XYZ file of C-alpha atoms in Angstrom:
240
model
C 44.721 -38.851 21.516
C 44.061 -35.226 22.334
C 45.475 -33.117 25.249
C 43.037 -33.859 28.500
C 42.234 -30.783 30.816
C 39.664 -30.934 33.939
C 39.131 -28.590 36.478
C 38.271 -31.148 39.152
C 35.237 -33.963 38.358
C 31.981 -32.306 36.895
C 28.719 -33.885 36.129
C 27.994 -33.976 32.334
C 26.701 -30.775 31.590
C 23.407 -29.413 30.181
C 24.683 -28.033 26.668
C 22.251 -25.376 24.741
C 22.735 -26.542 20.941
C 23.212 -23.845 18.451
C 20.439 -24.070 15.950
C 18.034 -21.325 15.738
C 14.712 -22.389 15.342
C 11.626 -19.144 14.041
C 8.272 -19.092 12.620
C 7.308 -16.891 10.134
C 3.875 -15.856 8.841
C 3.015 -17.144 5.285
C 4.736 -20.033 2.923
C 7.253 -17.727 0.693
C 10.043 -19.137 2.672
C 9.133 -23.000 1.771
C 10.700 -24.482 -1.248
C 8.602 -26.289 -3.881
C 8.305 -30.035 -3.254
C 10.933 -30.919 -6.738
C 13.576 -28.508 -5.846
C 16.020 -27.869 -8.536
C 19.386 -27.023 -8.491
C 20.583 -23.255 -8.479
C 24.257 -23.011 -10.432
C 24.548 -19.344 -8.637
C 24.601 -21.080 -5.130
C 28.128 -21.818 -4.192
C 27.940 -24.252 -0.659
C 31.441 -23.387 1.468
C 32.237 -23.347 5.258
C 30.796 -20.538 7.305
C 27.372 -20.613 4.869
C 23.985 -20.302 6.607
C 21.659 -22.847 5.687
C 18.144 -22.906 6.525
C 15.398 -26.198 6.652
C 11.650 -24.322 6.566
C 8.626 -26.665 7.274
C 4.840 -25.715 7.474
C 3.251 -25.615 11.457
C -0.488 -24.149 11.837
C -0.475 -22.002 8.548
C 3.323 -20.705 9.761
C 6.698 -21.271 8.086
C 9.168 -23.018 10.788
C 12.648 -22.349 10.476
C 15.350 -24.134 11.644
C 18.978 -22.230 10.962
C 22.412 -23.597 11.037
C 25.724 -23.464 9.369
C 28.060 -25.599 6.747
C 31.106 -26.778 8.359
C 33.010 -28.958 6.033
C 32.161 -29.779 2.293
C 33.340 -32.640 0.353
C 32.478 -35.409 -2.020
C 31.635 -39.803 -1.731
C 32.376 -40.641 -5.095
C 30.530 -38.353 -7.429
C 27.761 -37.268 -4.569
C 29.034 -33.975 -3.366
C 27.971 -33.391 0.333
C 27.954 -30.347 3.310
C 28.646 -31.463 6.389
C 26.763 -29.918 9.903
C 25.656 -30.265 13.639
C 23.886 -33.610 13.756
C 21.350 -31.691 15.914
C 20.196 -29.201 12.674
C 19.275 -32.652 10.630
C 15.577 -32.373 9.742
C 14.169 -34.966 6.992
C 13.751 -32.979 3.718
C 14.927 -29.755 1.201
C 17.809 -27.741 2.607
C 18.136 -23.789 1.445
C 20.500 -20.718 1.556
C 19.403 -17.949 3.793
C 17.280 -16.463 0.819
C 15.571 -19.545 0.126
C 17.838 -21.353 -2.901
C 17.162 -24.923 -2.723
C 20.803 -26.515 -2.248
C 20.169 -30.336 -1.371
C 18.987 -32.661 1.123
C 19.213 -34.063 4.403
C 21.130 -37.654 3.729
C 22.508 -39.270 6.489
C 22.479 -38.185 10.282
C 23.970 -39.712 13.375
C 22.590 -37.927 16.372
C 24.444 -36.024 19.406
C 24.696 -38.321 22.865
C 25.498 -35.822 25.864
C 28.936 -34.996 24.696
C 29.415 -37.679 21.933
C 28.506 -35.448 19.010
C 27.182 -36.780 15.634
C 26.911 -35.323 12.188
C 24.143 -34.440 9.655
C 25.290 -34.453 6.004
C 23.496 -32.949 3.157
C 23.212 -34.084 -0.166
C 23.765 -31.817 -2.634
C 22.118 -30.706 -5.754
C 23.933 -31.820 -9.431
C 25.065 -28.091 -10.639
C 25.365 -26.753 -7.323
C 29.040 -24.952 -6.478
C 31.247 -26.176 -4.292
C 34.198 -24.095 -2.105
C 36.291 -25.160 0.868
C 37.055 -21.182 1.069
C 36.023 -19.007 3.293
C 36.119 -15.681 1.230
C 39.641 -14.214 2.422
C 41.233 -17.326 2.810
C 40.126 -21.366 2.897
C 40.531 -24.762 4.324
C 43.762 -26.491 3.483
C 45.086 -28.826 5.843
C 43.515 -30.293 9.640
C 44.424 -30.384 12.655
C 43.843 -33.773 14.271
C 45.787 -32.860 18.042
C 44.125 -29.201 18.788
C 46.044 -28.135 21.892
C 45.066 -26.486 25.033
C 45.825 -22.853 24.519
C 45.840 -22.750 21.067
C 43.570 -19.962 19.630
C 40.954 -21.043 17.067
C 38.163 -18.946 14.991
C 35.236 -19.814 13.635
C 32.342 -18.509 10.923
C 29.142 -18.948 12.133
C 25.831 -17.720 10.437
C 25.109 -16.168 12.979
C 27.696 -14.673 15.078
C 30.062 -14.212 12.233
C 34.288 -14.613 12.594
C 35.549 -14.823 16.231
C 38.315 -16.290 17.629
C 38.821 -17.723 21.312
C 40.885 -20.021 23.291
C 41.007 -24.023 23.775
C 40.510 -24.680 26.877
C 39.793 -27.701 27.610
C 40.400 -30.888 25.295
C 39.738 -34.425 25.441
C 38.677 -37.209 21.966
C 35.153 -36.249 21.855
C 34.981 -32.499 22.402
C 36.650 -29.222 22.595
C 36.002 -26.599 25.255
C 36.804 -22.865 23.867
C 36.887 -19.375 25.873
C 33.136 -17.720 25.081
C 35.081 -15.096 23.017
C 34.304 -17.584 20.192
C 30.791 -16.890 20.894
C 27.832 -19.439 20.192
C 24.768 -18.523 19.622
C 21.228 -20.303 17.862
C 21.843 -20.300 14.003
C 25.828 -20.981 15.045
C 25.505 -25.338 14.925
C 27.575 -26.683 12.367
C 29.921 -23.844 12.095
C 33.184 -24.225 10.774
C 36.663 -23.685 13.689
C 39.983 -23.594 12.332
C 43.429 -22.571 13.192
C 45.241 -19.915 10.952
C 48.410 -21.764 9.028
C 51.781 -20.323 8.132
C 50.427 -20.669 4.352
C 47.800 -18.296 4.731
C 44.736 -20.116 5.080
C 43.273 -22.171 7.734
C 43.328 -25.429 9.539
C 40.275 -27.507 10.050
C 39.181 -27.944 13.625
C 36.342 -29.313 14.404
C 32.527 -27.836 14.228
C 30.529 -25.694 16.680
C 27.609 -27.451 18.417
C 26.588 -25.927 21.496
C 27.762 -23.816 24.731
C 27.704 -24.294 28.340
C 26.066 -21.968 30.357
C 27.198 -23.426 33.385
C 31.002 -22.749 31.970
C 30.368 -19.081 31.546
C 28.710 -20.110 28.360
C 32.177 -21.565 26.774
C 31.575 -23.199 23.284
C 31.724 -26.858 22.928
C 33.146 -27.975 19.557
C 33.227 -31.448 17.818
C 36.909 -32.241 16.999
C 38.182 -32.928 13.532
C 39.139 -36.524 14.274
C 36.090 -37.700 16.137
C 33.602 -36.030 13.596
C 35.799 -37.821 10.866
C 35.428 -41.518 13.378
C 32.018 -40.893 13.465
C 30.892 -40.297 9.491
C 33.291 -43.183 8.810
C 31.229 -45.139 11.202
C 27.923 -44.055 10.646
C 27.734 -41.941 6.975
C 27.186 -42.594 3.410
C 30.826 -44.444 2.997
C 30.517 -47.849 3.035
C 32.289 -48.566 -0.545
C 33.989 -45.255 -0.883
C 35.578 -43.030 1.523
C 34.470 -39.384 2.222
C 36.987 -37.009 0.989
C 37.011 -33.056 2.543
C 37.409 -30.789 -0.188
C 40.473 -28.037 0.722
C 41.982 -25.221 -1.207
């Protein structure tokens, strides 16, 4: 169990999820319906992703981040806010068909779900983040601790834990959270040099001076074991 914190009894608050829905004039953005795979596009924590549908002649776009890759068997996968699931092809930020919405389990108040993406054959996979990667987790996140994260749309930023219980994380608003930001990767730094998995960003609360809200490591692992693609084989995080 993780480390509980309260300031006093508070009703459950209204949390303002993190993907970044905008509309764009004309269809270049939408993928063709039999999407191949790109071999250029490597998927790794931190990446924007992007799910574009057609509304009244416009191109919708809803934008979120990779927080976790890995594999169920052969099937590689990217894991994100269960919030940015949307039925159909998933891009990079230029437009690079990468995969598919799978498998989602949806977020309940603060009981957070998942949405895991299918990936291509031929696409790249990376549990690095550029300058360093993923390499171990950390399954008892303490309050106090610092932890960064790599969103797509805030970039690298590091706050404070704090508040902790199972099913969520409360983190100083130096992390920053902002729409585009679901899904995004938090980690601790590690004595080896690269990082410790957290948990992934979902939303803030503006009623907490906008502190971020993150799904921890352990819960978001409960919850794909419960609800994801692994009923004959486990899914296995890919680290450096």
């Amino acid at each position: 169990m993780f480390g509980v914190h309260r300031q006093g009894r508070r009703r459950l608050p209204v949390l303002i999820v993190l993907a970044l829905t905008v509309a764009a004039t004309g269809t270049a953005l939408l993928p063709g319906p039999t999407a191949a795979a790109t071999p250029a596009v490597t998927v790794h924590p931190g990446m924007e992703i992007r799910h574009t549908t057609l509304a009244d002649g416009k191109a919708v776009v809803n934008k979120c981040t990779i927080g976790l890759t890995g594999s169920i068997g052969a099937a590689q996968y990217a894991v994100t806010a269960g919030h940015c699931y949307h039925p159909g092809i998933v891009t990079d930020k230029v437009g690079n068909p990468i995969g598919w919405f799978e498998f989602q389990h949806p977020d309940d108040g603060l009981k957070f779900g998942f949405g895991m993406i299918r990936l291509y054959d031929g696409i790249g996979v990376a549990a690095s983040m550029g300058r360093f990667g993923l390499s171990t987790m950390d399954m008892k996140p303490q309050l106090g601790q610092e932890v960064c994260k790599i969103g797509a749309t805030t970039g690298w930023s590091c706050g404070t834990i704090t508040e902790a219980t199972e099913e969520w994380l409360y983190v100083s608003n130096a992390l920053g959270a902002e729409g585009g930001d679901s899904g995004a990767v938090v980690y601790r730094q590690t004595s080896d040099g690269h990082a410790a998995f957290v948990g992934i960003l979902v939303a803030y609360d503006d009623a907490q001076g906008r502190s971020a809200v993150v799904e921890p490591a352990a819960w978001l692992f409960d919850q794909i074991e419960r609800y994801g693609p692994t009923r004959d084989e486990p899914f296995i995080w890919y680290r450096v």
